[in-house]
Amino acid sequence: MSVARIHWVSGPVLRARAEGSFHLREAVRVGARGLLGEVVRMQGDDIAIQVYEDTTGLRPGDTVQGSGLPLAVRLGPGLLGNIFDGLLRPLSGMASSHLEPGLREAEARFFFEPVVAPGARLAAGHAFGTARSGAGLLQPCLLPPDVEGECLSVAPAGEYADVVPVCQVRGAQGIVRDIAMSHVWPVRAPRPVAGRLAADRPLLTGQRILDSLFPVALGGKAAIPGGFGTGKTVLLETLAKWCHADVIVYLGCGERGNEMAGLIEDFPRLKDPRTGRALMERTVIIANTSNMPVAAREASIYCAATVAEYFRDQGLDVALMADSTSRWAEALREVSGRFGELPGEGGYPAYLSSRLADFYERAARARTLSGAVGSVTLIGAISPPAGDFSEPVTSHTKRYVRSYWALDVRRAQARFYPAIHPLLSYSENALDFAAWWREQGNPDWVELRRRFLTLLDEQARLERMARIIGKDALPARQRLTLLCAELVNDAFLRQSAFSETDRYASPRRQTRMMRALSRFIDLAERALGAGIEPERLAATASFRRLQRMGEDISEDALEQFDALEPAMEQELAGLTAGSEAAHAT
Ligand code: ADP
Ligand code: MG
């Protein structure tokens, strides 16, 4: 292998004079300790390397060893249920708050069972066996996307280490490849699919404001910009727990170690609400906290996308949560700065935008090489400095995501959670999901959604006016609009992540709540027409019942909605009749 000699070191990056051939993106070993690094720039025989481990002690004159291969990670049955660093090396200290690179539990062993026989023609990405873990979790073993051919031999059922070859395949030109239960794949190369599919259905999250107003597509991309403490991490964790994905890849990228520790302590204890098993069984956590090497943070985001694609290729729906892409961008900025590149907007390198595009491009719903359908949905938090959404990471991300969930400081300060601002947020896909909602028994979803959004929009306009002339000076019709908008906020958009009953709302419950609110608005408008003051409507039992319905009506008691509407009609009709009677006398 080629060798290079270091002539300059600056923090996590270095330059070396190559004494053989190197490739861009090649993985290298640096110095006597064999630190993992990657060639990130080349100019003649001068190569620039970013190092993924602590470079203390490295000096000019030390050597760099080429590997001839791109930076890659090992993908296999050992991923689920475990915690890794930014380059997918197992982390020890699962139960403690102190994470450090540790040894892989001796050797990951799985029970292999073949599903093919010698002589079979195997296409790329097809299953050749299954791997069962000690805990009983069964996963398919698929050929890597770049291997196909005739099966020459396959190991008998039994327990093997995941790195030991269990299948031999003869491919084109007679090249024989040994295949283990796990395989290695370069992190920066998206895994191929047979074809992309339309993003025509949402990834259900159980969060009303998202599913009903600003949905994200299954295989779509969403961003969560929000200043410090506005609830990005809580929202990502809520999504990880409740969204309808088969596999969760949670990337803690450059956030403080103690925040990550909360997640790491929490997750293994949590039950998967849908299967009753441990949530961790279908979760992969990648932690590259702020105390870990900064260059590894840059790679971690691609690494997480590669892991997500690996499970997508098994025909699964995968959700990748990244907290936060701003810390990733800061790593990019630091590395770029150390190489002396010309800084662009906000000090970030000019290629910030295209790197963000590369990441979000990896979201898709797709037909896999083996003919299954799987998806990767990407959800990235953004922490704009001083909560300023016009900064570069937020504004560039906006170009690539289709769902944008802006967290609002004022809402968070008022402890209105989730603090997603309904006027700053959007979903460009929403109307594509009308057919899906119809199948869920909500043919009026588009209309109901429009009604809520219009109401919230009106509210902002009227509140501005009320600040000038005073709320009491507004005409009754406008006071009613404000009242209804507040009701939609309190009863529908607000949803506590910590409430047993309300932290998750099924599409059916969301639909029933939307209908009940819409019905109330109709009745209230009719009452207004009959001369009832909005303030009297706010004092009704119906109004209070709607305000509390999230807490009061649980998933398994949806029939309570049946009684709610007639009771509302009766109460409001009673007001109207009373008022007409009063007029008549
Ligand atoms: P960020 O990651 O944006 O800095 P966090 O997610 O850590 O913010 O949220 C900060 C605090 O706000 C949390 O510790 C919690 O007390 C509160 N919080 C955030 N979201 C919610 C929520 N959905 N329900 C209840 N409390 C929340
Ligand atoms: Mg956070």
JSON list of C-alpha atoms in Angstrom, two decimals, residues 248-376:
[
{"chain": "A", "resi": 248, "resn": "ILE", "atom": "CA", "xyz": [-35.03, 4.24, 13.65]},
{"chain": "A", "resi": 249, "resn": "VAL", "atom": "CA", "xyz": [-31.54, 5.56, 13.06]},
{"chain": "A", "resi": 250, "resn": "TYR", "atom": "CA", "xyz": [-30.87, 8.28, 15.62]},
{"chain": "A", "resi": 251, "resn": "LEU", "atom": "CA", "xyz": [-27.83, 10.43, 14.98]},
{"chain": "A", "resi": 252, "resn": "GLY", "atom": "CA", "xyz": [-26.60, 12.64, 17.80]},
{"chain": "A", "resi": 253, "resn": "CYS", "atom": "CA", "xyz": [-24.28, 14.93, 15.95]},
{"chain": "A", "resi": 254, "resn": "GLY", "atom": "CA", "xyz": [-22.15, 17.37, 17.90]},
{"chain": "A", "resi": 255, "resn": "GLU", "atom": "CA", "xyz": [-24.70, 17.95, 20.67]},
{"chain": "A", "resi": 256, "resn": "ARG", "atom": "CA", "xyz": [-23.63, 17.81, 24.29]},
{"chain": "A", "resi": 257, "resn": "GLY", "atom": "CA", "xyz": [-22.82, 14.38, 25.65]},
{"chain": "A", "resi": 258, "resn": "ASN", "atom": "CA", "xyz": [-25.24, 14.64, 28.55]},
{"chain": "A", "resi": 259, "resn": "GLU", "atom": "CA", "xyz": [-28.20, 15.21, 26.18]},
{"chain": "A", "resi": 260, "resn": "MET", "atom": "CA", "xyz": [-27.26, 12.11, 24.27]},
{"chain": "A", "resi": 261, "resn": "ALA", "atom": "CA", "xyz": [-26.87, 10.25, 27.55]},
{"chain": "A", "resi": 262, "resn": "GLY", "atom": "CA", "xyz": [-30.52, 10.96, 28.32]},
{"chain": "A", "resi": 263, "resn": "LEU", "atom": "CA", "xyz": [-31.51, 9.25, 25.11]},
{"chain": "A", "resi": 264, "resn": "ILE", "atom": "CA", "xyz": [-29.14, 6.38, 25.66]},
{"chain": "A", "resi": 265, "resn": "GLU", "atom": "CA", "xyz": [-30.52, 5.76, 29.12]},
{"chain": "A", "resi": 266, "resn": "ASP", "atom": "CA", "xyz": [-34.11, 6.25, 28.01]},
{"chain": "A", "resi": 267, "resn": "PHE", "atom": "CA", "xyz": [-34.30, 4.19, 24.89]},
{"chain": "A", "resi": 268, "resn": "PRO", "atom": "CA", "xyz": [-33.27, 0.77, 26.17]},
{"chain": "A", "resi": 269, "resn": "ARG", "atom": "CA", "xyz": [-35.98, 1.08, 28.83]},
{"chain": "A", "resi": 270, "resn": "LEU", "atom": "CA", "xyz": [-38.75, 2.02, 26.42]},
{"chain": "A", "resi": 271, "resn": "LYS", "atom": "CA", "xyz": [-41.30, -0.34, 25.04]},
{"chain": "A", "resi": 272, "resn": "ASP", "atom": "CA", "xyz": [-42.12, -0.15, 21.38]},
{"chain": "A", "resi": 273, "resn": "PRO", "atom": "CA", "xyz": [-45.74, 1.05, 21.50]},
{"chain": "A", "resi": 274, "resn": "ARG", "atom": "CA", "xyz": [-46.56, -0.93, 18.38]},
{"chain": "A", "resi": 275, "resn": "THR", "atom": "CA", "xyz": [-44.96, -4.31, 19.15]},
{"chain": "A", "resi": 276, "resn": "GLY", "atom": "CA", "xyz": [-44.67, -4.27, 22.92]},
{"chain": "A", "resi": 277, "resn": "ARG", "atom": "CA", "xyz": [-41.00, -5.27, 22.57]},
{"chain": "A", "resi": 278, "resn": "ALA", "atom": "CA", "xyz": [-38.01, -3.13, 23.47]},
{"chain": "A", "resi": 279, "resn": "LEU", "atom": "CA", "xyz": [-37.88, -0.05, 21.25]},
{"chain": "A", "resi": 280, "resn": "MET", "atom": "CA", "xyz": [-34.12, -0.41, 21.13]},
{"chain": "A", "resi": 281, "resn": "GLU", "atom": "CA", "xyz": [-34.51, -3.64, 19.15]},
{"chain": "A", "resi": 282, "resn": "ARG", "atom": "CA", "xyz": [-35.37, -1.63, 16.08]},
{"chain": "A", "resi": 283, "resn": "THR", "atom": "CA", "xyz": [-33.11, 1.32, 16.78]},
{"chain": "A", "resi": 284, "resn": "VAL", "atom": "CA", "xyz": [-29.54, 2.17, 15.87]},
{"chain": "A", "resi": 285, "resn": "ILE", "atom": "CA", "xyz": [-27.99, 5.06, 17.78]},
{"chain": "A", "resi": 286, "resn": "ILE", "atom": "CA", "xyz": [-25.01, 6.90, 16.34]},
{"chain": "A", "resi": 287, "resn": "ALA", "atom": "CA", "xyz": [-23.45, 9.31, 18.79]},
{"chain": "A", "resi": 288, "resn": "ASN", "atom": "CA", "xyz": [-20.84, 11.80, 17.84]},
{"chain": "A", "resi": 289, "resn": "THR", "atom": "CA", "xyz": [-21.07, 14.19, 20.73]},
{"chain": "A", "resi": 290, "resn": "SER", "atom": "CA", "xyz": [-19.39, 17.58, 21.02]},
{"chain": "A", "resi": 291, "resn": "ASN", "atom": "CA", "xyz": [-16.43, 16.10, 22.93]},
{"chain": "A", "resi": 292, "resn": "MET", "atom": "CA", "xyz": [-15.62, 13.66, 20.11]},
{"chain": "A", "resi": 293, "resn": "PRO", "atom": "CA", "xyz": [-13.32, 14.45, 17.17]},
{"chain": "A", "resi": 294, "resn": "VAL", "atom": "CA", "xyz": [-14.83, 17.12, 14.95]},
{"chain": "A", "resi": 295, "resn": "ALA", "atom": "CA", "xyz": [-13.94, 15.50, 11.61]},
{"chain": "A", "resi": 296, "resn": "ALA", "atom": "CA", "xyz": [-15.82, 12.36, 12.55]},
{"chain": "A", "resi": 297, "resn": "ARG", "atom": "CA", "xyz": [-18.88, 14.53, 12.95]},
{"chain": "A", "resi": 298, "resn": "GLU", "atom": "CA", "xyz": [-18.64, 15.44, 9.30]},
{"chain": "A", "resi": 299, "resn": "ALA", "atom": "CA", "xyz": [-18.60, 11.77, 8.29]},
{"chain": "A", "resi": 300, "resn": "SER", "atom": "CA", "xyz": [-21.26, 10.69, 10.79]},
{"chain": "A", "resi": 301, "resn": "ILE", "atom": "CA", "xyz": [-24.14, 12.08, 8.77]},
{"chain": "A", "resi": 302, "resn": "TYR", "atom": "CA", "xyz": [-23.24, 10.00, 5.68]},
{"chain": "A", "resi": 303, "resn": "CYS", "atom": "CA", "xyz": [-22.57, 7.05, 7.89]},
{"chain": "A", "resi": 304, "resn": "ALA", "atom": "CA", "xyz": [-26.07, 7.30, 9.36]},
{"chain": "A", "resi": 305, "resn": "ALA", "atom": "CA", "xyz": [-27.58, 7.62, 5.87]},
{"chain": "A", "resi": 306, "resn": "THR", "atom": "CA", "xyz": [-25.72, 4.48, 4.80]},
{"chain": "A", "resi": 307, "resn": "VAL", "atom": "CA", "xyz": [-27.08, 2.54, 7.78]},
{"chain": "A", "resi": 308, "resn": "ALA", "atom": "CA", "xyz": [-30.59, 3.78, 6.96]},
{"chain": "A", "resi": 309, "resn": "GLU", "atom": "CA", "xyz": [-30.23, 2.66, 3.34]},
{"chain": "A", "resi": 310, "resn": "TYR", "atom": "CA", "xyz": [-29.01, -0.75, 4.47]},
{"chain": "A", "resi": 311, "resn": "PHE", "atom": "CA", "xyz": [-32.33, -1.35, 6.27]},
{"chain": "A", "resi": 312, "resn": "ARG", "atom": "CA", "xyz": [-34.31, 0.21, 3.43]},
{"chain": "A", "resi": 313, "resn": "ASP", "atom": "CA", "xyz": [-32.76, -2.42, 1.18]},
{"chain": "A", "resi": 314, "resn": "GLN", "atom": "CA", "xyz": [-34.43, -5.05, 3.38]},
{"chain": "A", "resi": 315, "resn": "GLY", "atom": "CA", "xyz": [-37.79, -3.59, 2.39]},
{"chain": "A", "resi": 316, "resn": "LEU", "atom": "CA", "xyz": [-38.22, -1.60, 5.60]},
{"chain": "A", "resi": 317, "resn": "ASP", "atom": "CA", "xyz": [-39.37, 1.94, 6.29]},
{"chain": "A", "resi": 318, "resn": "VAL", "atom": "CA", "xyz": [-36.53, 3.73, 8.02]},
{"chain": "A", "resi": 319, "resn": "ALA", "atom": "CA", "xyz": [-36.58, 7.10, 9.74]},
{"chain": "A", "resi": 320, "resn": "LEU", "atom": "CA", "xyz": [-33.29, 8.89, 10.30]},
{"chain": "A", "resi": 321, "resn": "MET", "atom": "CA", "xyz": [-33.27, 11.69, 12.89]},
{"chain": "A", "resi": 322, "resn": "ALA", "atom": "CA", "xyz": [-30.21, 13.94, 12.89]},
{"chain": "A", "resi": 323, "resn": "ASP", "atom": "CA", "xyz": [-29.61, 16.26, 15.86]},
{"chain": "A", "resi": 324, "resn": "SER", "atom": "CA", "xyz": [-28.25, 18.60, 14.70]},
{"chain": "A", "resi": 325, "resn": "THR", "atom": "CA", "xyz": [-27.23, 19.36, 11.14]},
{"chain": "A", "resi": 326, "resn": "SER", "atom": "CA", "xyz": [-25.91, 22.75, 12.32]},
{"chain": "A", "resi": 327, "resn": "ARG", "atom": "CA", "xyz": [-23.22, 21.06, 14.39]},
{"chain": "A", "resi": 328, "resn": "TRP", "atom": "CA", "xyz": [-22.38, 18.99, 11.33]},
{"chain": "A", "resi": 329, "resn": "ALA", "atom": "CA", "xyz": [-22.08, 22.16, 9.25]},
{"chain": "A", "resi": 330, "resn": "GLU", "atom": "CA", "xyz": [-19.85, 23.69, 11.92]},
{"chain": "A", "resi": 331, "resn": "ALA", "atom": "CA", "xyz": [-17.53, 20.70, 11.61]},
{"chain": "A", "resi": 332, "resn": "LEU", "atom": "CA", "xyz": [-17.44, 21.27, 7.86]},
{"chain": "A", "resi": 333, "resn": "ARG", "atom": "CA", "xyz": [-16.60, 24.92, 8.52]},
{"chain": "A", "resi": 334, "resn": "GLU", "atom": "CA", "xyz": [-13.84, 24.10, 10.97]},
{"chain": "A", "resi": 335, "resn": "VAL", "atom": "CA", "xyz": [-12.16, 21.61, 8.66]},
{"chain": "A", "resi": 336, "resn": "SER", "atom": "CA", "xyz": [-12.47, 23.98, 5.71]},
{"chain": "A", "resi": 337, "resn": "GLY", "atom": "CA", "xyz": [-11.05, 26.84, 7.78]},
{"chain": "A", "resi": 338, "resn": "ARG", "atom": "CA", "xyz": [-8.04, 24.84, 8.82]},
{"chain": "A", "resi": 339, "resn": "PHE", "atom": "CA", "xyz": [-7.25, 24.11, 5.19]},
{"chain": "A", "resi": 340, "resn": "GLY", "atom": "CA", "xyz": [-7.35, 27.84, 4.60]},
{"chain": "A", "resi": 341, "resn": "GLU", "atom": "CA", "xyz": [-10.24, 27.73, 2.13]},
{"chain": "A", "resi": 342, "resn": "LEU", "atom": "CA", "xyz": [-11.99, 30.96, 1.29]},
{"chain": "A", "resi": 343, "resn": "PRO", "atom": "CA", "xyz": [-14.95, 31.24, 3.67]},
{"chain": "A", "resi": 344, "resn": "GLY", "atom": "CA", "xyz": [-18.38, 32.02, 2.24]},
{"chain": "A", "resi": 345, "resn": "GLU", "atom": "CA", "xyz": [-21.56, 33.15, 3.93]},
{"chain": "A", "resi": 346, "resn": "GLY", "atom": "CA", "xyz": [-21.39, 32.77, 7.72]},
{"chain": "A", "resi": 347, "resn": "GLY", "atom": "CA", "xyz": [-17.85, 31.45, 7.40]},
{"chain": "A", "resi": 348, "resn": "TYR", "atom": "CA", "xyz": [-19.12, 28.21, 5.90]},
{"chain": "A", "resi": 349, "resn": "PRO", "atom": "CA", "xyz": [-17.39, 26.84, 2.81]},
{"chain": "A", "resi": 350, "resn": "ALA", "atom": "CA", "xyz": [-19.05, 27.46, -0.55]},
{"chain": "A", "resi": 351, "resn": "TYR", "atom": "CA", "xyz": [-19.85, 23.74, -0.85]},
{"chain": "A", "resi": 352, "resn": "LEU", "atom": "CA", "xyz": [-22.09, 23.74, 2.27]},
{"chain": "A", "resi": 353, "resn": "SER", "atom": "CA", "xyz": [-25.16, 23.79, 0.07]},
{"chain": "A", "resi": 354, "resn": "SER", "atom": "CA", "xyz": [-24.12, 20.91, -2.19]},
{"chain": "A", "resi": 355, "resn": "ARG", "atom": "CA", "xyz": [-23.13, 18.81, 0.84]},
{"chain": "A", "resi": 356, "resn": "LEU", "atom": "CA", "xyz": [-26.55, 19.39, 2.36]},
{"chain": "A", "resi": 357, "resn": "ALA", "atom": "CA", "xyz": [-28.07, 18.40, -0.96]},
{"chain": "A", "resi": 358, "resn": "ASP", "atom": "CA", "xyz": [-25.99, 15.18, -1.00]},
{"chain": "A", "resi": 359, "resn": "PHE", "atom": "CA", "xyz": [-27.36, 14.27, 2.40]},
{"chain": "A", "resi": 360, "resn": "TYR", "atom": "CA", "xyz": [-31.03, 15.03, 1.78]},
{"chain": "A", "resi": 361, "resn": "GLU", "atom": "CA", "xyz": [-30.83, 13.39, -1.65]},
{"chain": "A", "resi": 362, "resn": "ARG", "atom": "CA", "xyz": [-30.52, 10.09, 0.18]},
{"chain": "A", "resi": 363, "resn": "ALA", "atom": "CA", "xyz": [-34.14, 10.23, 1.33]},
{"chain": "A", "resi": 364, "resn": "ALA", "atom": "CA", "xyz": [-36.41, 8.14, -0.89]},
{"chain": "A", "resi": 365, "resn": "ARG", "atom": "CA", "xyz": [-39.17, 5.64, -1.11]},
{"chain": "A", "resi": 366, "resn": "ALA", "atom": "CA", "xyz": [-37.80, 3.07, -3.50]},
{"chain": "A", "resi": 367, "resn": "ARG", "atom": "CA", "xyz": [-38.06, -0.34, -5.06]},
{"chain": "A", "resi": 368, "resn": "THR", "atom": "CA", "xyz": [-35.03, -2.22, -3.80]},
{"chain": "A", "resi": 369, "resn": "LEU", "atom": "CA", "xyz": [-32.72, -4.41, -5.86]},
{"chain": "A", "resi": 370, "resn": "SER", "atom": "CA", "xyz": [-34.55, -7.47, -4.54]},
{"chain": "A", "resi": 371, "resn": "GLY", "atom": "CA", "xyz": [-37.93, -6.06, -5.61]},
{"chain": "A", "resi": 372, "resn": "ALA", "atom": "CA", "xyz": [-39.18, -5.03, -2.17]},
{"chain": "A", "resi": 373, "resn": "VAL", "atom": "CA", "xyz": [-40.34, -1.53, -1.29]},
{"chain": "A", "resi": 374, "resn": "GLY", "atom": "CA", "xyz": [-38.50, 0.38, 1.40]},
{"chain": "A", "resi": 375, "resn": "SER", "atom": "CA", "xyz": [-37.94, 3.97, 2.37]},
{"chain": "A", "resi": 376, "resn": "VAL", "atom": "CA", "xyz": [-35.60, 6.35, 4.13]}
]
